[in-house]
Short mmCIF file of C-alpha atoms and ligand atoms in Angstrom, two decimals:
data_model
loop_
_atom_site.label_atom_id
_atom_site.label_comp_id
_atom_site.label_asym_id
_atom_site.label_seq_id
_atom_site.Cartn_x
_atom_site.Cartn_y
_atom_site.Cartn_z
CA UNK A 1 77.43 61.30 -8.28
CA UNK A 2 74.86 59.30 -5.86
CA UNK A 3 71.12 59.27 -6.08
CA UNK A 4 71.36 57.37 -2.87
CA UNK A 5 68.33 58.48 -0.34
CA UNK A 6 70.05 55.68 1.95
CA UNK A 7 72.72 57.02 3.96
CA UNK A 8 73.90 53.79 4.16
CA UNK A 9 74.09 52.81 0.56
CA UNK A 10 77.08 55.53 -0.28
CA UNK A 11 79.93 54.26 1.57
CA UNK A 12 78.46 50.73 -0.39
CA UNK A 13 78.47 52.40 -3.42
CA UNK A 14 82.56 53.76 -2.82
CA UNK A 15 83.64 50.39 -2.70
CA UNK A 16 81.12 48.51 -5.66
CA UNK A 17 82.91 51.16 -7.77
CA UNK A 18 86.83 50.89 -6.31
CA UNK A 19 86.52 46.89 -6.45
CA UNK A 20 86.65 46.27 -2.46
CA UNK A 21 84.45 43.51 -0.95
CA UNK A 22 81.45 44.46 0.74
CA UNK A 23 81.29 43.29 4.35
CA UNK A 24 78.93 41.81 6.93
CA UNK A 25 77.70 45.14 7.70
CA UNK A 26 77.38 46.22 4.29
CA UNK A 27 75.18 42.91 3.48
CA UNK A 28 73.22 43.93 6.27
CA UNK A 29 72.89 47.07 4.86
CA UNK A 30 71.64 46.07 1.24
CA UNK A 31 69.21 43.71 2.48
CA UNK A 32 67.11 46.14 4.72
CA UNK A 33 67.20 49.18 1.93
CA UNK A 34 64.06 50.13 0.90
CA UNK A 35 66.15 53.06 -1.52
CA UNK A 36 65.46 49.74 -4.40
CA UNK A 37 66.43 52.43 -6.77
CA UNK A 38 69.97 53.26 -5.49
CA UNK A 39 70.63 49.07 -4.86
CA UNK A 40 69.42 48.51 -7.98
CA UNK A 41 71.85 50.87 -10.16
CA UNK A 42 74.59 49.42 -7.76
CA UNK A 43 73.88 46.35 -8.77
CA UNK A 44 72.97 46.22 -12.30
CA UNK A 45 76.43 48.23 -12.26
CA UNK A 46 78.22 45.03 -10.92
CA UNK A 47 76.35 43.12 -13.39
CA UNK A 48 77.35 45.22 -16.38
CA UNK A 49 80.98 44.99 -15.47
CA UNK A 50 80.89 41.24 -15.31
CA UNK A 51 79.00 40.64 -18.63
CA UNK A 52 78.55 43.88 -20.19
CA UNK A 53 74.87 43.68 -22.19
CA UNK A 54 74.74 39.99 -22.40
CA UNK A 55 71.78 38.00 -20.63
CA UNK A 56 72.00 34.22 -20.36
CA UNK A 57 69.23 31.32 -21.11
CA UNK A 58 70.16 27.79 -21.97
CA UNK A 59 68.04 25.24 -23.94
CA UNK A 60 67.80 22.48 -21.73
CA UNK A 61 65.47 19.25 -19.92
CA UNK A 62 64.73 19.28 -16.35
CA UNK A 63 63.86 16.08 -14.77
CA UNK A 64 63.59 14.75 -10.87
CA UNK A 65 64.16 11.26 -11.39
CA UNK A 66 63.02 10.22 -8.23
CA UNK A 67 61.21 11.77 -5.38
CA UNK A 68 61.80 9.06 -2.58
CA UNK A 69 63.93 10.74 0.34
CA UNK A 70 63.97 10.02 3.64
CA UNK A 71 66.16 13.49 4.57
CA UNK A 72 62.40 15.04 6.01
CA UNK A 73 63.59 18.86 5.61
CA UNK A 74 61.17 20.85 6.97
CA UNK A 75 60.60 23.52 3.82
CA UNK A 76 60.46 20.09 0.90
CA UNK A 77 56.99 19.48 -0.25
CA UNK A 78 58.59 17.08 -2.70
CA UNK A 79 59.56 13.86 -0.75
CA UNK A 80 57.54 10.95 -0.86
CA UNK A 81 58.28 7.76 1.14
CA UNK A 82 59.01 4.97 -0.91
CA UNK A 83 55.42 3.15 -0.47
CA UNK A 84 54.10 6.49 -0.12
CA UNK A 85 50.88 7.62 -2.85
CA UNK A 86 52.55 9.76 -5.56
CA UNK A 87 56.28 8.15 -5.13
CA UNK A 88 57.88 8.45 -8.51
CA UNK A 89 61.20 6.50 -9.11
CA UNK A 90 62.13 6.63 -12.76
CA UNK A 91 64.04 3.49 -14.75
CA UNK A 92 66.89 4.78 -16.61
CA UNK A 93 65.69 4.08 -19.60
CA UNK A 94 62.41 6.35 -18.42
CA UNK A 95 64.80 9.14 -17.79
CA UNK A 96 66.34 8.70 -21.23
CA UNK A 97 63.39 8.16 -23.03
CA UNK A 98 62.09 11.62 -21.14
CA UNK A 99 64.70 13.80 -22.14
CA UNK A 100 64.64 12.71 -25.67
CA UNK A 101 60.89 13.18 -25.89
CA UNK A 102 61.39 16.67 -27.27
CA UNK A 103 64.02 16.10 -29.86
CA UNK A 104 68.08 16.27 -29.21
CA UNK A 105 68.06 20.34 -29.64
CA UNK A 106 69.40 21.24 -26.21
CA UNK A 107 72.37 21.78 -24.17
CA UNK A 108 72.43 20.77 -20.85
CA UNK A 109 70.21 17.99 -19.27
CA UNK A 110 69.83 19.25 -15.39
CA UNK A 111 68.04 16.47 -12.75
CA UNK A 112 68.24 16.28 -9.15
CA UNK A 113 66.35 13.91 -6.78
CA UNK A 114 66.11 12.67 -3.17
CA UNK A 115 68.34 10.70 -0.90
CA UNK A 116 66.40 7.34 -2.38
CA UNK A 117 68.34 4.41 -0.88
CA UNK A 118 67.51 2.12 -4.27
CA UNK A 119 68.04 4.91 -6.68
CA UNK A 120 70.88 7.33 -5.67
CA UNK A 121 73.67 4.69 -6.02
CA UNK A 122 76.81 4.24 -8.58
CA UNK A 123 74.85 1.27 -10.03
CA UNK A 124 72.39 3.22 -11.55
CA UNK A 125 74.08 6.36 -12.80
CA UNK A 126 77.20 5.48 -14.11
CA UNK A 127 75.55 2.99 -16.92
CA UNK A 128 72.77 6.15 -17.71
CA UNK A 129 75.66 8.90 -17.67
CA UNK A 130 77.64 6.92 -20.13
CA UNK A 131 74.29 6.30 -22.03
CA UNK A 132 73.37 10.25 -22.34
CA UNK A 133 76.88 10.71 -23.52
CA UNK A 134 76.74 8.31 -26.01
CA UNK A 135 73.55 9.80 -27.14
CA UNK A 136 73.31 13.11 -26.58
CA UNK A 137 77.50 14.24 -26.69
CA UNK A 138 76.64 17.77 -27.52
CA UNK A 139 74.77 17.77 -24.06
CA UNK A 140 76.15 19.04 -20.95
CA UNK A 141 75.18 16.93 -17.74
CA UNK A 142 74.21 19.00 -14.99
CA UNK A 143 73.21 16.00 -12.09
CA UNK A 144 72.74 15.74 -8.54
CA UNK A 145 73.89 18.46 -5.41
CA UNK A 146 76.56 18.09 -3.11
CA UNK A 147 74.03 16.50 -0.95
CA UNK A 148 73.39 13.81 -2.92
CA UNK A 149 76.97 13.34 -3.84
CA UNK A 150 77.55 13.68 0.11
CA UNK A 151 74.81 10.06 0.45
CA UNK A 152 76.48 8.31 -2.33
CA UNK A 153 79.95 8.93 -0.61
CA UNK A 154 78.85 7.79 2.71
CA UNK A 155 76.38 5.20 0.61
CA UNK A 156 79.42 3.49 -1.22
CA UNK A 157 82.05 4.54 2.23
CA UNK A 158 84.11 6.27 -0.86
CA UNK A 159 85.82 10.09 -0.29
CA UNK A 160 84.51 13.01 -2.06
CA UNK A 161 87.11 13.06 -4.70
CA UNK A 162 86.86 9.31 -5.81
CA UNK A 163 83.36 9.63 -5.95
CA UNK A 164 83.20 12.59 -8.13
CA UNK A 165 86.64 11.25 -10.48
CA UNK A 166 84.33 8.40 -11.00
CA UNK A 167 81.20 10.80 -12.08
CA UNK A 168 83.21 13.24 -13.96
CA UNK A 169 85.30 10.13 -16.03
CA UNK A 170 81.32 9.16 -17.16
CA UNK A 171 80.76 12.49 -17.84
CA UNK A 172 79.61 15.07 -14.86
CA UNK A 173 80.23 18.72 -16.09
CA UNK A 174 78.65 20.18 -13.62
CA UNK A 175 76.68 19.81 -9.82
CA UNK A 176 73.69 21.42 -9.10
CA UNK A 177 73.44 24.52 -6.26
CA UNK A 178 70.55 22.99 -3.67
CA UNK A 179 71.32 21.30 -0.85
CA UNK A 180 73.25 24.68 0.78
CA UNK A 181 69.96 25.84 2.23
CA UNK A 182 71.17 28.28 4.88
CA UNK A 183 75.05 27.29 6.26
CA UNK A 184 74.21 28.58 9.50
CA UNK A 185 74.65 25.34 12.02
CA UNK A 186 71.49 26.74 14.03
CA UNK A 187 69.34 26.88 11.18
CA UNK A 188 70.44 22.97 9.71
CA UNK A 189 69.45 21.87 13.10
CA UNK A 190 66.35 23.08 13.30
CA UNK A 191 65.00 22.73 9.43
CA UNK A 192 67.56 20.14 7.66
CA UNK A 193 69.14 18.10 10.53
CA UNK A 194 69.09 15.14 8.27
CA UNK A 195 71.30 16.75 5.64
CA UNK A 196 74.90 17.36 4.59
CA UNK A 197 75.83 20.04 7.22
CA UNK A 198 77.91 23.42 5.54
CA UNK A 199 81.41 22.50 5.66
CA UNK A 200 81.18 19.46 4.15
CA UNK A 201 79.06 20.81 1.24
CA UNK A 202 80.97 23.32 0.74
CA UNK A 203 84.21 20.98 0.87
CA UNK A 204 82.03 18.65 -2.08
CA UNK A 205 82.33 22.04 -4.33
CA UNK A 206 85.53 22.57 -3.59
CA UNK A 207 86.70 19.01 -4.57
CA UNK A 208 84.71 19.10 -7.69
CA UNK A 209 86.31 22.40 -8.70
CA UNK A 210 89.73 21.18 -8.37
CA UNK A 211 89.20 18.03 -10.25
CA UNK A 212 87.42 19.77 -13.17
CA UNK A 213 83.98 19.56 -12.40
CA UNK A 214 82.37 22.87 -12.56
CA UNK A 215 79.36 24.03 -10.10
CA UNK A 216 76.66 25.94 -8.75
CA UNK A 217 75.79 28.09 -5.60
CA UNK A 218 71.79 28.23 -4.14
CA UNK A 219 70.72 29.78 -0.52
CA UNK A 220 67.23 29.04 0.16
CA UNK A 221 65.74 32.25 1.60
CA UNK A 222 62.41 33.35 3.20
CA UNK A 223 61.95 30.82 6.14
CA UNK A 224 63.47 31.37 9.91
CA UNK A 225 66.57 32.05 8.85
CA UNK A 226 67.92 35.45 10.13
CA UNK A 227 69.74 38.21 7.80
CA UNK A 228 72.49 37.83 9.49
CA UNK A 229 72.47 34.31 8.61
CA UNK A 230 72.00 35.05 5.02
CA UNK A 231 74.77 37.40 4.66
CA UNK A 232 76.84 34.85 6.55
CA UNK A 233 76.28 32.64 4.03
CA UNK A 234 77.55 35.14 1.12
CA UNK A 235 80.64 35.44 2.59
CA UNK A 236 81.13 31.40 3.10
CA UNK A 237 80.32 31.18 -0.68
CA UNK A 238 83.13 33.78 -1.44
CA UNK A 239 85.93 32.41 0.47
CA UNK A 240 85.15 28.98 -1.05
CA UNK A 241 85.15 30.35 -4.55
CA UNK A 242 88.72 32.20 -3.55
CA UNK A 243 89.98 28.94 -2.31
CA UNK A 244 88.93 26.26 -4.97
CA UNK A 245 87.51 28.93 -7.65
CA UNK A 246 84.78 27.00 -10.61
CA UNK A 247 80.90 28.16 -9.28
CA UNK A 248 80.11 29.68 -12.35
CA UNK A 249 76.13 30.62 -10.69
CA UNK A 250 74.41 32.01 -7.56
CA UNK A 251 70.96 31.37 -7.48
CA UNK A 252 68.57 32.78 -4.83
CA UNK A 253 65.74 30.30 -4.05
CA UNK A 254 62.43 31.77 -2.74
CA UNK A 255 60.78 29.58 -0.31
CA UNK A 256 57.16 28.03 -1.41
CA UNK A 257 55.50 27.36 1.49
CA UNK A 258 52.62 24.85 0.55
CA UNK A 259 51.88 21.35 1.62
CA UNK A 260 55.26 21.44 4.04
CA UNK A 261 56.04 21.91 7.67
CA UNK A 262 57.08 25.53 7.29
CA UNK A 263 53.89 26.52 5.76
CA UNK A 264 53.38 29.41 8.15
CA UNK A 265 56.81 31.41 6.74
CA UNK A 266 54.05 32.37 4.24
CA UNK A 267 55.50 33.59 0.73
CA UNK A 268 58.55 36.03 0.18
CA UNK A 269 57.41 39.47 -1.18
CA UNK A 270 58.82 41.30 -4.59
CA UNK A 271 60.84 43.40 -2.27
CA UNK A 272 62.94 40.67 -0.82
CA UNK A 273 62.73 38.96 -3.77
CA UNK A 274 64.93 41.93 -5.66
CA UNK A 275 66.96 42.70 -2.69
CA UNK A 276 68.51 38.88 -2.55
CA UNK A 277 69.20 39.56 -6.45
CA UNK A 278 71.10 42.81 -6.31
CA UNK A 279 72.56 41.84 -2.47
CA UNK A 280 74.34 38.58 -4.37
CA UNK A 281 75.24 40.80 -7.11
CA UNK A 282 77.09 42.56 -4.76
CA UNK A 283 78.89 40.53 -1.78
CA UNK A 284 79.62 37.58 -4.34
CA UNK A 285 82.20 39.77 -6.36
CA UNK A 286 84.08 36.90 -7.60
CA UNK A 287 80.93 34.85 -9.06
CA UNK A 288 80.35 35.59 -12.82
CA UNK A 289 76.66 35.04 -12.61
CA UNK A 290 73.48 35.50 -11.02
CA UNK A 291 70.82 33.44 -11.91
CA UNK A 292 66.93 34.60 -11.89
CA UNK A 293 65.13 31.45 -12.51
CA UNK A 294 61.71 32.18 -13.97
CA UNK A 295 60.59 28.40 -12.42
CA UNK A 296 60.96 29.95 -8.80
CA UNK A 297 60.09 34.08 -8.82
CA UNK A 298 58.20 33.82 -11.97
CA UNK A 299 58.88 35.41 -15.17
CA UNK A 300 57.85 38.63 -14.61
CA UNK A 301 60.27 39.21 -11.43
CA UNK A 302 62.74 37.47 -13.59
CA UNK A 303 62.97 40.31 -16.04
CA UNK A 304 62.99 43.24 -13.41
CA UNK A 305 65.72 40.70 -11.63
CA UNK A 306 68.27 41.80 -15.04
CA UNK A 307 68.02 45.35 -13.69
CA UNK A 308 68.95 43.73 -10.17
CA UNK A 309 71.91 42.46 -10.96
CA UNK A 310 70.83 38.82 -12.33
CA UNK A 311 72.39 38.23 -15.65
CA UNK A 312 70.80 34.62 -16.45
CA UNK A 313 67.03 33.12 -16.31
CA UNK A 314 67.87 29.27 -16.97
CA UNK A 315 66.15 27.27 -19.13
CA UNK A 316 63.31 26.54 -21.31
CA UNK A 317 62.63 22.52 -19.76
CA UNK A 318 60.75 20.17 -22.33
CA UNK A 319 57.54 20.66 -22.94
CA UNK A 320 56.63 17.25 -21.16
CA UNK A 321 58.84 17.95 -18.17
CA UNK A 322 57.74 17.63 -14.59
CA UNK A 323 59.52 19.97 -12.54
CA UNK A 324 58.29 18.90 -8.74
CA UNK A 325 60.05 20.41 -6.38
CA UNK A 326 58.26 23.61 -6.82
CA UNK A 327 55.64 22.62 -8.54
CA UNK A 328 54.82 20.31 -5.23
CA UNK A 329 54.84 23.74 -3.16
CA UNK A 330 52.91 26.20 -4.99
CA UNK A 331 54.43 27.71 -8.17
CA UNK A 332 52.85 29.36 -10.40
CA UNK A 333 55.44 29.13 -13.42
CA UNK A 334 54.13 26.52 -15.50
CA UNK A 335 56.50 23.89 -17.07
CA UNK A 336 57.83 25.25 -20.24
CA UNK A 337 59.47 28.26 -21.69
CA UNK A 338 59.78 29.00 -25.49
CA UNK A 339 62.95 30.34 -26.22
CA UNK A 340 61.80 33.15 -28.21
CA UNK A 341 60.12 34.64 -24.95
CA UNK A 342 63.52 34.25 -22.89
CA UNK A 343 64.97 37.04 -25.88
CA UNK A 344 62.13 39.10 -25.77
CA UNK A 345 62.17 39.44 -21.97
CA UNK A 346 65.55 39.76 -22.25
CA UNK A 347 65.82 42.01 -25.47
CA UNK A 348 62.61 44.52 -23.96
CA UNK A 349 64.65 44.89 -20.52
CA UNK A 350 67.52 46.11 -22.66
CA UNK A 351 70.12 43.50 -23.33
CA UNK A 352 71.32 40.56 -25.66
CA UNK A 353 69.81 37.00 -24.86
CA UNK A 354 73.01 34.82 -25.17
CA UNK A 355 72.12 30.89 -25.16
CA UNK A 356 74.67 28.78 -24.02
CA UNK A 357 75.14 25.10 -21.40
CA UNK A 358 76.38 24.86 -18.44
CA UNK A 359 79.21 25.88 -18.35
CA UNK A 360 78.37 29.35 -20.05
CA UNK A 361 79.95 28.67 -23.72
CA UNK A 362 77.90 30.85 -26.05
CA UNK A 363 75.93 29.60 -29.14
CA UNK A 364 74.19 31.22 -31.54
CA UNK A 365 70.08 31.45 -30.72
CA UNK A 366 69.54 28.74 -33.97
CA UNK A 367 72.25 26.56 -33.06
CA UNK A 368 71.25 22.61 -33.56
CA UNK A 369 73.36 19.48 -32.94
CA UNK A 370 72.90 18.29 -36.46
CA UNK A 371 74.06 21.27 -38.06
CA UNK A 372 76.84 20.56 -40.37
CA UNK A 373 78.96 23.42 -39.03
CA UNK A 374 78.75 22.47 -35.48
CA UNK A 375 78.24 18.42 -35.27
CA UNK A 376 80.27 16.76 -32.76
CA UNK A 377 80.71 16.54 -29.20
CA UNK A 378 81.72 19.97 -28.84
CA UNK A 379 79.83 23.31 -28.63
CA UNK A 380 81.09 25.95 -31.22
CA UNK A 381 84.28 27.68 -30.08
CA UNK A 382 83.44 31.64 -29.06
CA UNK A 383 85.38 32.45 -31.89
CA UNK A 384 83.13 29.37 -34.21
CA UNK A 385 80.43 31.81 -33.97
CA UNK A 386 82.02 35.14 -34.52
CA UNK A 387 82.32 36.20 -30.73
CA UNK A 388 85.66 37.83 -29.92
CA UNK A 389 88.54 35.39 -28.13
CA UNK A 390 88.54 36.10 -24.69
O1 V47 B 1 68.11 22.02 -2.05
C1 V47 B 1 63.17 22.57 -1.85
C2 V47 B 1 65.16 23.90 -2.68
C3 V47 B 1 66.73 22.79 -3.89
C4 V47 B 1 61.75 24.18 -1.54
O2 V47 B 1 71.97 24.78 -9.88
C5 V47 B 1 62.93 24.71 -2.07
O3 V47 B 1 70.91 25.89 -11.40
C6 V47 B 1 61.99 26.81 -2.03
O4 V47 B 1 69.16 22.19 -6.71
N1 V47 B 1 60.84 26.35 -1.50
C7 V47 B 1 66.93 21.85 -5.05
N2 V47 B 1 63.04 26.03 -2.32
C8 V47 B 1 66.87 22.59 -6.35
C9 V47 B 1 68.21 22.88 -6.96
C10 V47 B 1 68.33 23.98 -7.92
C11 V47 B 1 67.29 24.85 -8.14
C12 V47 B 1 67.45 25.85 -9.08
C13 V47 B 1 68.62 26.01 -9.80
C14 V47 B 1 69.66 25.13 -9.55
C15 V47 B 1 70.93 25.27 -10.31
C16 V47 B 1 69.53 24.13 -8.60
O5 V47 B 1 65.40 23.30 -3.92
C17 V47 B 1 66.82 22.23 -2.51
C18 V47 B 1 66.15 23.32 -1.70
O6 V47 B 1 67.07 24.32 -1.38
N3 V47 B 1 63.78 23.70 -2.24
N4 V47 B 1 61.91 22.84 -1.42
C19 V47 B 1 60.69 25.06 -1.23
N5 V47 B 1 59.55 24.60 -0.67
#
């Protein structure tokens, strides 16, 4: 049965429910609907078969440990030259000291920067990597994108894969999802010029995945690209997760268009907003999740995202944290979420808040490092906790 009012949507809806990939036209297709109802069932469908009632949120610290970059993309209101007012360049042992401000309770530190010539080097991460590990073992690190990995290969003249054996041996379980922007070559021309173009970010993922490291997936939506571009750039993320398969993660990132040069793309709109949710649901059928992250469309689109498709929200952040990217152009989110409102979002949209890290092992909501059942450097098996064995 169809509730469709789309013409359009049923032939979609055929082949969500037989399995088949959606194609260009079909992409198309989802993101001009304006029958959100029908697209929404589709895709909270999808969802459902992926991870039945469960909704993810991790514990975790956010920190950009430097904001120096001389990349100049068009849509960052986050880089700062380096003798530029407001340049922040964190010490190491700043960046420690930071994430341990709030306690050791948490899974998964995540931090991303700029293309900083002093600070995005081997010399300064390896040492702090092995630190945090030391430290914090229960704690997933989730560092960098594939364009910063992309400057410190062509920073230290090293391939992709020696640079990331040498990150993943002092403990890199997983790379960030920015730095894909839009894959389309006419786009990076005119908006990231400066930046690693598509193939070779998407060959940085692909490299990581077959050495271990695990990763995520971001398009950055809402400027001049077309939506032909954007579907394009679904169907480049699936092929690369058939060929070298470990993004566990889409996330959609809504352009915030203060204090940069793209300032007159204005804001995306709720509409667009859901439709990127439930269109990623849909074309990227061999990603297990899509993230809404309450930092970027705010909470309260976050929890009508779970009936789009989105199965995740991301993470609570310290309470001292200074998320900047965003927070540079125009969020509202502030800078902390208590857990206990991720599962009540979660529980009054109608599912189970699940924590877990990065790389999506579950724990239970109370879980802490220093528990006698769980200490160690490993999170709690599935079946530790009284899950079922996959
Ligand atoms: O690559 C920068 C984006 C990305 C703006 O893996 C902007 O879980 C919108 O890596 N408006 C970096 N977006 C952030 C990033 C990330 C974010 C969320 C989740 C994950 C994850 C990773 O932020 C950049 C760029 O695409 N960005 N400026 C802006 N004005």
């Amino acid at each position: 049965m169809t509730y469709a009012t789309d013409p359009l949507l049923r032939p979609i809806e055929h082949k969500v429910d037989e399995g088949i990939p959606l194609s260009k036209e079909d992409g198309l297709a989802l993101l001009q609907t304006r029958d959100l109802h029908a697209l929404g069932r589709m895709a909270q469908r999808a969802k459902e078969r992926k991870s039945g009632r469960k909704v993810f949120y991790v514990l975790n610290r956010y920190i950009n440990s430097t904001n120096v970059c001389y990349a100049n993309c068009k849509f960052c209101s986050f880089a700062k030259g380096e003798q530029e007012a407001g340049a922040v360049r964190m010490p190491a042992d700043d960046v420690l000291a930071k994430a341990l401000e709030t306690g050791t309770n948490f899974n998964q530190i995540h931090i991303v920067g700029g293309h900083d010539p002093r600070q995005l080097s081997l010399d300064y991460w390896l040492p702090l990597m092995r630190r945090f590990k030391a430290t914090l073992p229960h704690v997933q690190l989730s560092l960098f994108t594939s364009a910063e990995i992309d400057y410190l290969a062509k920073r230290h003249r090293l391939p992709y894969e020696d640079i990331l054996r040498e990150l993943r041996d002092a403990g890199l379980d997983n790379i960030n999802g920015g730095g894909a922007e839009i894959f389309s070559a006419r786009f990076r021309k005119l908006v990231c010029p400066n930046k690693v173009d598509a193939d070779n970010w998407l060959r940085v993922h692909e490299v990581a995945h077959s050495i271990g490291i695990a990763s995520n997936a971001t398009m950055l939506y809402g400027t001049v690209e077309t939506l032909e571009e954007r579907v394009d750039h679904f169907i480049a993320l699936r092929e690369s997760q058939r060929r070298s398969p470990g993004f566990n993660a889409f996330i959609p990132l809504a352009f915030h268009p203060d204090g940069n040069q793209l300032n007159d793309c204005g804001w995306t709109t709720g509409l667009d907003d859901l439709r990127m949710f439930a269109t990623a649901r849909l074309m990227l059928d061999n990603f297990d999740h899509i993230k809404a992250y309450w930092m970027i469309q705010g909470l309260k689109v976050c929890q009508i995202a779970l009936q789009f498709g989105a199965d995740d929200m991301d993470g609570t952040h310290g309470s001292t944290d200074e998320e900047r990217i965003y927070h540079s152009a125009g969020t509202s989110s502030g800078q902390y979420v208590d857990d206990r409102e991720f599962r009540r979002l979660i529980e009054e949209a109608g599912y189970q808040p699940v924590r877990r890290n990065s790389t999506y092992d579950e724990f239970p909501h109370d879980w802490n490092p220093h528990d006698a059942t769980h200490r160690g450097d490993r999170a709690p098996t599935r079946e530790a906790h009284g899950a079922p064995a996959e």
